[in-house]
């Protein structure tokens, strides 16, 4: 790739197509994984999976903290042709991420029984939650390092390698899910073992880029720089917070939904939250394709290419949002039946709830895309403002207050309102002269 002179649309497509391909397989894996748990284990398994989603969010959030934070700085250094800085950033990021990964696997594993209760597990579902969670905690470091390695490989002009890792890992996960759940009757432990193996393969395939002739990522103990850690964390704070805040939002939504609807409401929200992972993956692909190109162009001092890459990416995410909502609206009933064998009340209440909830895509696309843009442009404070509003600032406040005022069913409108308020702030930040 010629990041300095090749036509903008061609470069964007070269990053977008592998990213979309990876997202499609990731989406298939997420849907199939949830489907097999829902169909093969039952609603109880789906509830346990949903209770543990905040932990998944925390692990991937830490991965993004170091992966995005480090890889953005790497791309800027590439634009400046500073090879020494590239080595310092990569070495520091991988080392700190590995140490953090071990710690955040070990500590929750020791405290897991208390954590299940905090997450909302009841006597009815704590056994099946523990069956899945104990293995997930032990291998949390795999999710973190897989995310970090993939971020760096994409930013080192190797999006196809990252795509290959995602495809192989996702397909492996699906095959092993079928074998472990249906053939070996391993239940939830089989589901999480399949997930760990799939993510480990993803990480190893992406890491194989380090052995290729085109590799520009070089590790050195002497290149580790404690002084770079602060910059990495500052630049990665927004995507980290997005993931962690999403986990917290799921947690608070779970509590509110149990309060107002009971267990059937959790089944509906489990379908929503798992579908949302898929829609977010597609929206993130538009931003992930734009980020290395914008970061490199900023490092090279080429403002015109920054503008063009940003415009191309925004048109792409708009098209994605329109298509995704059309599919969700047109096939809501099938979506519900895809995940579980639903009771009559899940179908009756779930169809309008899902259609209302996903109206938020049209506001969320603006917030998601420009949050990534601000990260790429080293405007980490602006990116964090958006993340704070989408998480603690608006969403959690609304999910607690709005049902008290407008009744239980208004909980499904919360995301539309919170994303709308956040979008107003995002547009204000974009209007500032220094952006």
Tab-separated table of C-alpha atoms in Angstrom:
chain	number	residue	atom	x	y	z
A	1	UNK	CA	0.000	0.000	0.000
A	2	UNK	CA	1.085	3.558	-0.705
A	3	UNK	CA	-0.429	5.506	2.188
A	4	UNK	CA	0.974	8.798	0.884
A	5	UNK	CA	-0.244	8.877	-2.718
A	6	UNK	CA	-2.772	6.123	-3.498
A	7	UNK	CA	-6.335	7.309	-4.197
A	8	UNK	CA	-8.338	7.748	-0.984
A	9	UNK	CA	-11.350	5.618	-1.951
A	10	UNK	CA	-9.079	2.754	-3.054
A	11	UNK	CA	-7.135	2.804	0.210
A	12	UNK	CA	-10.314	2.975	2.267
A	13	UNK	CA	-11.779	-0.022	0.425
A	14	UNK	CA	-8.543	-1.982	0.969
A	15	UNK	CA	-9.027	-1.501	4.711
A	16	UNK	CA	-12.825	-1.719	4.724
A	17	UNK	CA	-13.335	-4.982	2.820
A	18	UNK	CA	-11.151	-7.143	5.099
A	19	UNK	CA	-12.682	-5.402	8.113
A	20	UNK	CA	-16.239	-6.032	6.903
A	21	UNK	CA	-15.385	-9.632	6.056
A	22	UNK	CA	-14.004	-10.110	9.557
A	23	UNK	CA	-17.102	-8.436	11.014
A	24	UNK	CA	-19.440	-10.697	9.016
A	25	UNK	CA	-17.742	-13.807	10.357
A	26	UNK	CA	-17.660	-12.268	13.827
A	27	UNK	CA	-21.394	-11.581	13.526
A	28	UNK	CA	-22.048	-15.161	12.403
A	29	UNK	CA	-20.025	-16.426	15.351
A	30	UNK	CA	-21.903	-14.231	17.854
A	31	UNK	CA	-25.313	-15.210	16.496
A	32	UNK	CA	-24.428	-18.900	16.242
A	33	UNK	CA	-22.823	-18.971	19.685
A	34	UNK	CA	-25.890	-17.392	21.273
A	35	UNK	CA	-28.233	-19.522	19.151
A	36	UNK	CA	-26.544	-22.761	20.205
A	37	UNK	CA	-26.669	-21.772	23.855
A	38	UNK	CA	-30.315	-20.712	23.555
A	39	UNK	CA	-31.407	-23.783	21.603
A	40	UNK	CA	-29.033	-26.365	23.061
A	41	UNK	CA	-29.053	-25.303	26.710
A	42	UNK	CA	-32.195	-23.153	26.961
A	43	UNK	CA	-33.307	-19.761	28.224
A	44	UNK	CA	-31.381	-20.310	31.471
A	45	UNK	CA	-28.125	-20.482	29.487
A	46	UNK	CA	-29.005	-17.328	27.578
A	47	UNK	CA	-29.700	-15.475	30.829
A	48	UNK	CA	-26.334	-16.613	32.269
A	49	UNK	CA	-24.551	-15.437	29.115
A	50	UNK	CA	-26.248	-12.047	29.361
A	51	UNK	CA	-25.308	-11.679	33.045
A	52	UNK	CA	-21.641	-12.176	32.120
A	53	UNK	CA	-21.628	-9.781	29.142
A	54	UNK	CA	-20.304	-6.932	31.348
A	55	UNK	CA	-17.179	-9.013	32.048
A	56	UNK	CA	-16.646	-9.641	28.344
A	57	UNK	CA	-17.014	-5.897	27.830
A	58	UNK	CA	-14.399	-5.208	30.507
A	59	UNK	CA	-11.872	-7.586	28.924
A	60	UNK	CA	-12.344	-6.202	25.429
A	61	UNK	CA	-12.348	-2.676	26.871
A	62	UNK	CA	-8.898	-3.236	28.373
A	63	UNK	CA	-7.800	-4.666	25.028
A	64	UNK	CA	-8.972	-1.502	23.271
A	65	UNK	CA	-7.364	0.693	25.939
A	66	UNK	CA	-3.932	-0.578	24.947
A	67	UNK	CA	-4.642	-1.758	21.400
A	68	UNK	CA	-6.280	1.390	20.052
A	69	UNK	CA	-4.266	3.710	22.287
A	70	UNK	CA	-0.977	2.224	21.113
A	71	UNK	CA	-1.844	1.602	17.460
A	72	UNK	CA	-3.082	5.173	16.884
A	73	UNK	CA	0.252	6.493	18.157
A	74	UNK	CA	2.019	3.907	15.990
A	75	UNK	CA	0.243	5.141	12.832
A	76	UNK	CA	1.098	8.761	13.606
A	77	UNK	CA	4.748	7.742	14.095
A	78	UNK	CA	4.612	5.864	10.761
A	79	UNK	CA	3.353	9.021	9.067
A	80	UNK	CA	6.334	10.882	10.531
A	81	UNK	CA	8.707	8.039	9.426
A	82	UNK	CA	9.920	7.656	13.038
A	83	UNK	CA	10.903	3.957	13.327
A	84	UNK	CA	12.366	4.311	16.825
A	85	UNK	CA	9.098	5.678	18.193
A	86	UNK	CA	7.167	2.868	16.500
A	87	UNK	CA	9.299	0.279	18.316
A	88	UNK	CA	8.912	2.062	21.665
A	89	UNK	CA	5.124	2.258	21.303
A	90	UNK	CA	4.725	-1.401	20.283
A	91	UNK	CA	7.077	-2.802	22.933
A	92	UNK	CA	5.540	-0.754	25.731
A	93	UNK	CA	1.948	-1.521	24.757
A	94	UNK	CA	2.373	-5.292	24.463
A	95	UNK	CA	4.259	-5.549	27.768
A	96	UNK	CA	1.785	-3.501	29.796
A	97	UNK	CA	-1.196	-5.269	28.170
A	98	UNK	CA	0.235	-8.710	29.005
A	99	UNK	CA	0.853	-7.837	32.660
A	100	UNK	CA	-2.601	-6.269	32.979
A	101	UNK	CA	-4.190	-9.300	31.311
A	102	UNK	CA	-2.733	-11.694	33.867
A	103	UNK	CA	-3.895	-9.514	36.772
A	104	UNK	CA	-7.478	-9.047	35.545
A	105	UNK	CA	-7.772	-12.789	34.962
A	106	UNK	CA	-6.374	-13.865	38.323
A	107	UNK	CA	-8.211	-11.424	40.615
A	108	UNK	CA	-11.776	-12.042	39.288
A	109	UNK	CA	-11.113	-15.809	39.252
A	110	UNK	CA	-10.356	-15.698	42.982
A	111	UNK	CA	-13.415	-13.508	43.720
A	112	UNK	CA	-15.808	-15.112	41.238
A	113	UNK	CA	-18.572	-16.231	43.623
A	114	UNK	CA	-19.062	-12.684	44.941
A	115	UNK	CA	-18.939	-11.322	41.386
A	116	UNK	CA	-21.800	-13.538	40.201
A	117	UNK	CA	-24.085	-12.115	42.890
A	118	UNK	CA	-23.012	-8.547	42.100
A	119	UNK	CA	-23.818	-9.155	38.413
A	120	UNK	CA	-27.352	-10.199	39.329
A	121	UNK	CA	-27.167	-14.008	39.472
A	122	UNK	CA	-29.913	-15.617	41.540
A	123	UNK	CA	-30.185	-19.024	43.223
A	124	UNK	CA	-32.046	-20.098	40.089
A	125	UNK	CA	-29.177	-19.438	37.680
A	126	UNK	CA	-25.934	-19.132	39.693
A	127	UNK	CA	-24.835	-22.721	39.008
A	128	UNK	CA	-24.984	-22.343	35.236
A	129	UNK	CA	-23.437	-18.869	35.464
A	130	UNK	CA	-20.502	-20.286	37.461
A	131	UNK	CA	-20.067	-23.104	34.934
A	132	UNK	CA	-19.423	-20.528	32.192
A	133	UNK	CA	-17.777	-17.799	34.251
A	134	UNK	CA	-15.022	-19.780	35.978
A	135	UNK	CA	-13.388	-20.694	32.651
A	136	UNK	CA	-13.976	-17.229	31.198
A	137	UNK	CA	-12.161	-15.576	34.135
A	138	UNK	CA	-9.193	-17.946	33.877
A	139	UNK	CA	-8.585	-16.990	30.246
A	140	UNK	CA	-9.492	-13.292	30.280
A	141	UNK	CA	-5.943	-12.445	29.184
A	142	UNK	CA	-6.595	-14.166	25.833
A	143	UNK	CA	-9.355	-11.673	24.937
A	144	UNK	CA	-7.132	-8.739	25.899
A	145	UNK	CA	-4.032	-9.794	23.945
A	146	UNK	CA	-6.089	-10.878	20.933
A	147	UNK	CA	-7.602	-7.389	20.741
A	148	UNK	CA	-4.239	-5.641	21.171
A	149	UNK	CA	-2.439	-7.719	18.529
A	150	UNK	CA	-5.237	-7.251	15.983
A	151	UNK	CA	-5.233	-3.466	16.459
A	152	UNK	CA	-1.496	-3.265	15.779
A	153	UNK	CA	-1.585	-5.640	12.806
A	154	UNK	CA	-4.350	-3.580	11.131
A	155	UNK	CA	-2.342	-0.405	11.668
A	156	UNK	CA	0.761	-2.068	10.218
A	157	UNK	CA	-0.918	-2.246	6.793
A	158	UNK	CA	-2.012	-5.879	7.246
A	159	UNK	CA	-5.833	-5.799	7.590
A	160	UNK	CA	-6.079	-9.099	5.669
A	161	UNK	CA	-4.008	-10.911	8.289
A	162	UNK	CA	-6.311	-9.589	11.003
A	163	UNK	CA	-9.290	-10.677	8.899
A	164	UNK	CA	-7.851	-14.184	8.492
A	165	UNK	CA	-7.448	-14.531	12.252
A	166	UNK	CA	-11.029	-13.453	12.875
A	167	UNK	CA	-12.438	-15.796	10.217
A	168	UNK	CA	-10.503	-18.867	11.394
A	169	UNK	CA	-11.186	-18.106	15.063
A	170	UNK	CA	-14.908	-17.544	14.474
A	171	UNK	CA	-15.362	-20.679	12.349
A	172	UNK	CA	-13.450	-22.756	14.893
A	173	UNK	CA	-15.662	-21.406	17.669
A	174	UNK	CA	-18.844	-22.320	15.787
A	175	UNK	CA	-17.675	-25.864	14.981
A	176	UNK	CA	-16.505	-26.497	18.543
A	177	UNK	CA	-19.759	-25.056	19.935
A	178	UNK	CA	-21.682	-27.684	17.992
A	179	UNK	CA	-19.342	-30.492	19.061
A	180	UNK	CA	-19.095	-29.525	22.734
A	181	UNK	CA	-22.744	-28.534	23.326
A	182	UNK	CA	-24.649	-31.000	21.136
A	183	UNK	CA	-22.332	-33.990	20.728
A	184	UNK	CA	-20.399	-34.007	24.005
A	185	UNK	CA	-23.181	-32.541	26.205
A	186	UNK	CA	-20.662	-30.245	27.919
A	187	UNK	CA	-23.224	-27.484	28.476
A	188	UNK	CA	-22.037	-23.956	29.268
A	189	UNK	CA	-18.483	-25.104	29.996
A	190	UNK	CA	-18.296	-26.442	26.434
A	191	UNK	CA	-19.551	-23.115	25.064
A	192	UNK	CA	-16.882	-21.059	26.839
A	193	UNK	CA	-14.075	-23.526	26.015
A	194	UNK	CA	-15.009	-23.168	22.329
A	195	UNK	CA	-14.926	-19.372	22.677
A	196	UNK	CA	-11.501	-19.369	24.357
A	197	UNK	CA	-9.994	-21.654	21.704
A	198	UNK	CA	-11.451	-19.525	18.897
A	199	UNK	CA	-10.042	-16.311	20.360
A	200	UNK	CA	-6.643	-17.912	20.983
A	201	UNK	CA	-6.436	-19.012	17.331
A	202	UNK	CA	-7.439	-15.509	16.246
A	203	UNK	CA	-4.588	-14.070	18.320
A	204	UNK	CA	-1.982	-16.537	17.028
A	205	UNK	CA	-2.861	-16.001	13.365
A	206	UNK	CA	-2.750	-12.210	13.752
A	207	UNK	CA	0.554	-12.519	15.634
A	208	UNK	CA	2.029	-14.532	12.745
A	209	UNK	CA	2.321	-11.165	10.967
A	210	UNK	CA	5.315	-10.532	13.227
A	211	UNK	CA	7.171	-13.278	11.327
A	212	UNK	CA	6.318	-11.963	7.837
A	213	UNK	CA	8.590	-9.978	5.520
A	214	UNK	CA	6.185	-7.016	5.601
A	215	UNK	CA	6.268	-6.716	9.380
A	216	UNK	CA	7.195	-3.307	10.798
A	217	UNK	CA	6.304	-4.194	14.402
A	218	UNK	CA	9.462	-4.835	16.388
A	219	UNK	CA	9.680	-5.724	20.083
A	220	UNK	CA	12.611	-4.906	22.330
A	221	UNK	CA	12.923	-5.022	26.117
A	222	UNK	CA	15.117	-1.922	26.042
A	223	UNK	CA	12.491	-0.081	24.002
A	224	UNK	CA	9.896	-0.312	26.790
A	225	UNK	CA	9.157	3.241	27.889
A	226	UNK	CA	7.163	3.915	31.045
A	227	UNK	CA	6.797	7.499	29.848
A	228	UNK	CA	4.761	6.281	26.854
A	229	UNK	CA	2.202	4.467	29.032
A	230	UNK	CA	0.340	7.665	29.896
A	231	UNK	CA	0.008	8.667	26.218
A	232	UNK	CA	-1.192	5.178	25.290
A	233	UNK	CA	-3.820	5.159	28.040
A	234	UNK	CA	-5.029	8.679	27.227
A	235	UNK	CA	-5.529	7.799	23.550
A	236	UNK	CA	-7.135	4.442	24.340
A	237	UNK	CA	-9.363	5.643	27.167
A	238	UNK	CA	-12.374	6.403	24.982
A	239	UNK	CA	-12.734	2.996	23.242
A	240	UNK	CA	-11.978	1.302	26.563
A	241	UNK	CA	-14.662	3.302	28.278
A	242	UNK	CA	-17.094	2.549	25.430
A	243	UNK	CA	-16.714	-1.173	26.090
A	244	UNK	CA	-16.736	-0.917	29.887
A	245	UNK	CA	-19.649	1.538	29.858
A	246	UNK	CA	-21.544	-0.816	27.562
A	247	UNK	CA	-21.025	-3.570	30.133
A	248	UNK	CA	-22.261	-1.289	32.908
A	249	UNK	CA	-25.249	-0.240	30.792
A	250	UNK	CA	-26.129	-3.915	30.232
A	251	UNK	CA	-25.815	-4.507	33.981
A	252	UNK	CA	-28.131	-1.593	34.881
A	253	UNK	CA	-30.580	-2.512	32.109
A	254	UNK	CA	-30.647	-6.080	33.477
A	255	UNK	CA	-31.548	-4.815	36.950
A	256	UNK	CA	-34.284	-2.510	35.619
A	257	UNK	CA	-35.731	-5.134	33.297
A	258	UNK	CA	-35.872	-7.755	36.064
A	259	UNK	CA	-37.588	-5.147	38.233
A	260	UNK	CA	-40.252	-4.221	35.658
A	261	UNK	CA	-40.653	-7.362	33.522
A	262	UNK	CA	-39.093	-10.376	35.258
A	263	UNK	CA	-37.240	-13.215	33.544
A	264	UNK	CA	-39.034	-12.921	30.171
A	265	UNK	CA	-37.810	-9.325	29.917
A	266	UNK	CA	-34.240	-10.561	30.360
A	267	UNK	CA	-34.745	-12.948	27.446
A	268	UNK	CA	-35.890	-10.038	25.240
A	269	UNK	CA	-32.974	-7.878	26.335
A	270	UNK	CA	-30.558	-10.745	25.784
A	271	UNK	CA	-31.712	-10.888	22.149
A	272	UNK	CA	-31.325	-7.100	21.884
A	273	UNK	CA	-27.886	-6.950	23.487
A	274	UNK	CA	-26.504	-9.784	21.375
A	275	UNK	CA	-27.935	-8.271	18.184
A	276	UNK	CA	-26.465	-4.928	19.216
A	277	UNK	CA	-23.009	-6.499	19.338
A	278	UNK	CA	-23.491	-7.409	15.677
A	279	UNK	CA	-24.749	-3.954	14.619
A	280	UNK	CA	-21.932	-2.269	16.540
A	281	UNK	CA	-19.436	-4.516	14.769
A	282	UNK	CA	-20.591	-3.257	11.385
A	283	UNK	CA	-20.581	0.379	12.494
A	284	UNK	CA	-17.157	-0.030	14.063
A	285	UNK	CA	-15.822	-1.482	10.802
A	286	UNK	CA	-16.425	1.855	9.072
A	287	UNK	CA	-14.465	3.633	11.802
A	288	UNK	CA	-11.751	0.984	12.035
A	289	UNK	CA	-11.080	1.294	8.297
A	290	UNK	CA	-10.846	5.080	8.580
A	291	UNK	CA	-8.690	5.264	11.739
A	292	UNK	CA	-5.251	4.110	10.496
A	293	UNK	CA	-5.611	6.193	7.328
A	294	UNK	CA	-6.546	9.363	9.206
A	295	UNK	CA	-3.857	8.819	11.869
A	296	UNK	CA	-1.173	8.264	9.219
A	297	UNK	CA	-2.289	11.335	7.237
A	298	UNK	CA	-2.206	13.468	10.385
A	299	UNK	CA	1.330	12.274	11.096
A	300	UNK	CA	2.256	13.125	7.488
A	301	UNK	CA	0.598	16.571	7.798
A	302	UNK	CA	-1.861	15.969	4.909
A	303	UNK	CA	-5.127	17.649	6.004
A	304	UNK	CA	-6.880	17.196	2.655
A	305	UNK	CA	-6.546	13.415	2.817
A	306	UNK	CA	-7.804	13.475	6.413
A	307	UNK	CA	-10.961	15.250	5.207
A	308	UNK	CA	-11.520	12.830	2.313
A	309	UNK	CA	-11.012	9.680	4.386
A	310	UNK	CA	-13.420	11.019	7.026
A	311	UNK	CA	-16.136	11.779	4.453
A	312	UNK	CA	-15.854	8.375	2.756
A	313	UNK	CA	-16.130	6.586	6.096
A	314	UNK	CA	-19.200	8.548	7.192
A	315	UNK	CA	-21.081	7.768	3.981
A	316	UNK	CA	-20.244	4.102	4.575
A	317	UNK	CA	-21.549	3.991	8.150
A	318	UNK	CA	-24.763	5.772	7.101
A	319	UNK	CA	-25.452	3.080	4.503
A	320	UNK	CA	-24.759	0.388	7.107
A	321	UNK	CA	-27.233	1.909	9.596
A	322	UNK	CA	-30.049	2.119	7.027
A	323	UNK	CA	-29.573	-1.482	5.887
A	324	UNK	CA	-29.278	-2.884	9.419
A	325	UNK	CA	-32.439	-1.213	10.713
A	326	UNK	CA	-34.353	-2.321	7.621
A	327	UNK	CA	-33.341	-5.939	8.228
A	328	UNK	CA	-34.138	-5.788	11.962
A	329	UNK	CA	-37.547	-4.164	11.356
A	330	UNK	CA	-38.512	-6.530	8.562
A	331	UNK	CA	-37.417	-9.735	10.289
A	332	UNK	CA	-38.009	-9.045	13.996
A	333	UNK	CA	-40.101	-12.158	14.574
A	334	UNK	CA	-37.513	-14.372	12.892
A	335	UNK	CA	-34.773	-12.700	14.913
A	336	UNK	CA	-36.484	-13.690	18.163
A	337	UNK	CA	-36.996	-17.282	17.025
A	338	UNK	CA	-33.397	-17.422	15.837
A	339	UNK	CA	-32.071	-17.102	19.383
A	340	UNK	CA	-34.603	-19.020	21.493
A	341	UNK	CA	-37.750	-21.099	21.484
A	342	UNK	CA	-39.767	-18.135	22.772
A	343	UNK	CA	-42.830	-18.111	24.956
A	344	UNK	CA	-45.877	-16.233	23.661
A	345	UNK	CA	-45.170	-13.204	25.855
A	346	UNK	CA	-41.557	-12.943	24.621
A	347	UNK	CA	-42.827	-12.689	21.023
A	348	UNK	CA	-45.678	-10.309	21.862
A	349	UNK	CA	-43.569	-7.916	23.955
A	350	UNK	CA	-40.300	-8.473	22.110
A	351	UNK	CA	-41.282	-7.364	18.586
A	352	UNK	CA	-42.168	-3.726	19.460
A	353	UNK	CA	-39.354	-3.518	22.031
A	354	UNK	CA	-36.684	-4.535	19.512
A	355	UNK	CA	-37.990	-2.209	16.791
A	356	UNK	CA	-38.056	0.759	19.162
A	357	UNK	CA	-34.639	0.042	20.670
A	358	UNK	CA	-32.836	-0.135	17.326
A	359	UNK	CA	-34.133	3.238	16.137
A	360	UNK	CA	-31.147	4.450	18.149
A	361	UNK	CA	-28.842	3.226	15.342
A	362	UNK	CA	-29.417	6.445	13.388
A	363	UNK	CA	-28.046	8.583	16.219
A	364	UNK	CA	-25.503	6.038	17.441
A	365	UNK	CA	-23.777	5.894	14.039
A	366	UNK	CA	-22.790	9.566	14.381
A	367	UNK	CA	-21.496	9.106	17.919
A	368	UNK	CA	-19.613	5.865	17.205
A	369	UNK	CA	-17.974	7.122	14.010
A	370	UNK	CA	-16.812	10.493	15.242
A	371	UNK	CA	-15.616	9.057	18.528
A	372	UNK	CA	-13.223	6.918	16.441
A	373	UNK	CA	-12.359	9.955	14.320
A	374	UNK	CA	-11.424	11.980	17.405
A	375	UNK	CA	-9.196	9.100	18.587
A	376	UNK	CA	-7.508	8.947	15.183
A	377	UNK	CA	-6.997	12.721	15.217
A	378	UNK	CA	-5.496	12.601	18.747
A	379	UNK	CA	-8.493	14.547	20.129
A	380	UNK	CA	-8.803	12.109	23.028
A	381	UNK	CA	-10.714	14.542	25.274
A	382	UNK	CA	-13.491	14.929	22.683
A	383	UNK	CA	-13.676	11.159	22.220
A	384	UNK	CA	-13.936	10.708	25.986
A	385	UNK	CA	-16.746	13.275	26.262
A	386	UNK	CA	-18.787	11.244	23.773
A	387	UNK	CA	-18.029	8.023	25.638
A	388	UNK	CA	-18.969	9.527	29.002
A	389	UNK	CA	-22.295	10.782	27.673
A	390	UNK	CA	-23.147	7.465	26.013
A	391	UNK	CA	-22.304	5.643	29.237
A	392	UNK	CA	-22.592	7.216	32.670
A	393	UNK	CA	-23.651	10.694	31.583
A	394	UNK	CA	-26.971	10.024	29.901
A	395	UNK	CA	-27.853	6.363	29.351
A	396	UNK	CA	-27.684	5.131	32.947
A	397	UNK	CA	-29.474	8.250	34.173
A	398	UNK	CA	-32.262	7.781	31.617
A	399	UNK	CA	-32.721	4.037	32.210
A	400	UNK	CA	-33.352	4.737	35.900
A	401	UNK	CA	-35.497	7.882	35.611
A	402	UNK	CA	-37.567	7.453	32.425
A	403	UNK	CA	-39.428	4.256	33.486
A	404	UNK	CA	-40.334	5.958	36.772
A	405	UNK	CA	-41.979	8.809	34.852
A	406	UNK	CA	-43.429	7.115	31.756
A	407	UNK	CA	-43.880	3.513	32.869
A	408	UNK	CA	-42.112	0.205	32.315
A	409	UNK	CA	-42.442	0.035	28.517
A	410	UNK	CA	-40.551	3.335	28.134
A	411	UNK	CA	-37.316	1.512	29.039
A	412	UNK	CA	-37.045	0.454	25.375
A	413	UNK	CA	-36.931	4.142	24.305
A	414	UNK	CA	-33.954	4.955	26.530
A	415	UNK	CA	-31.202	4.291	23.959
A	416	UNK	CA	-32.889	6.407	21.281
A	417	UNK	CA	-33.114	9.357	23.673
A	418	UNK	CA	-29.609	8.997	25.118
A	419	UNK	CA	-27.947	8.605	21.704
A	420	UNK	CA	-29.924	11.618	20.453
A	421	UNK	CA	-28.710	13.836	23.300
A	422	UNK	CA	-25.139	12.607	22.783
A	423	UNK	CA	-25.335	13.296	19.030
A	424	UNK	CA	-26.147	16.956	19.703
A	425	UNK	CA	-22.940	17.253	21.735
A	426	UNK	CA	-20.961	15.357	19.066
A	427	UNK	CA	-22.107	17.784	16.367
A	428	UNK	CA	-21.160	20.709	18.614
A	429	UNK	CA	-17.643	19.296	19.082
A	430	UNK	CA	-17.303	18.855	15.313
A	431	UNK	CA	-18.279	22.487	14.762
A	432	UNK	CA	-15.320	23.765	16.765
A	433	UNK	CA	-12.612	25.447	14.667
A	434	UNK	CA	-9.726	23.295	15.885
A	435	UNK	CA	-11.307	20.011	14.717
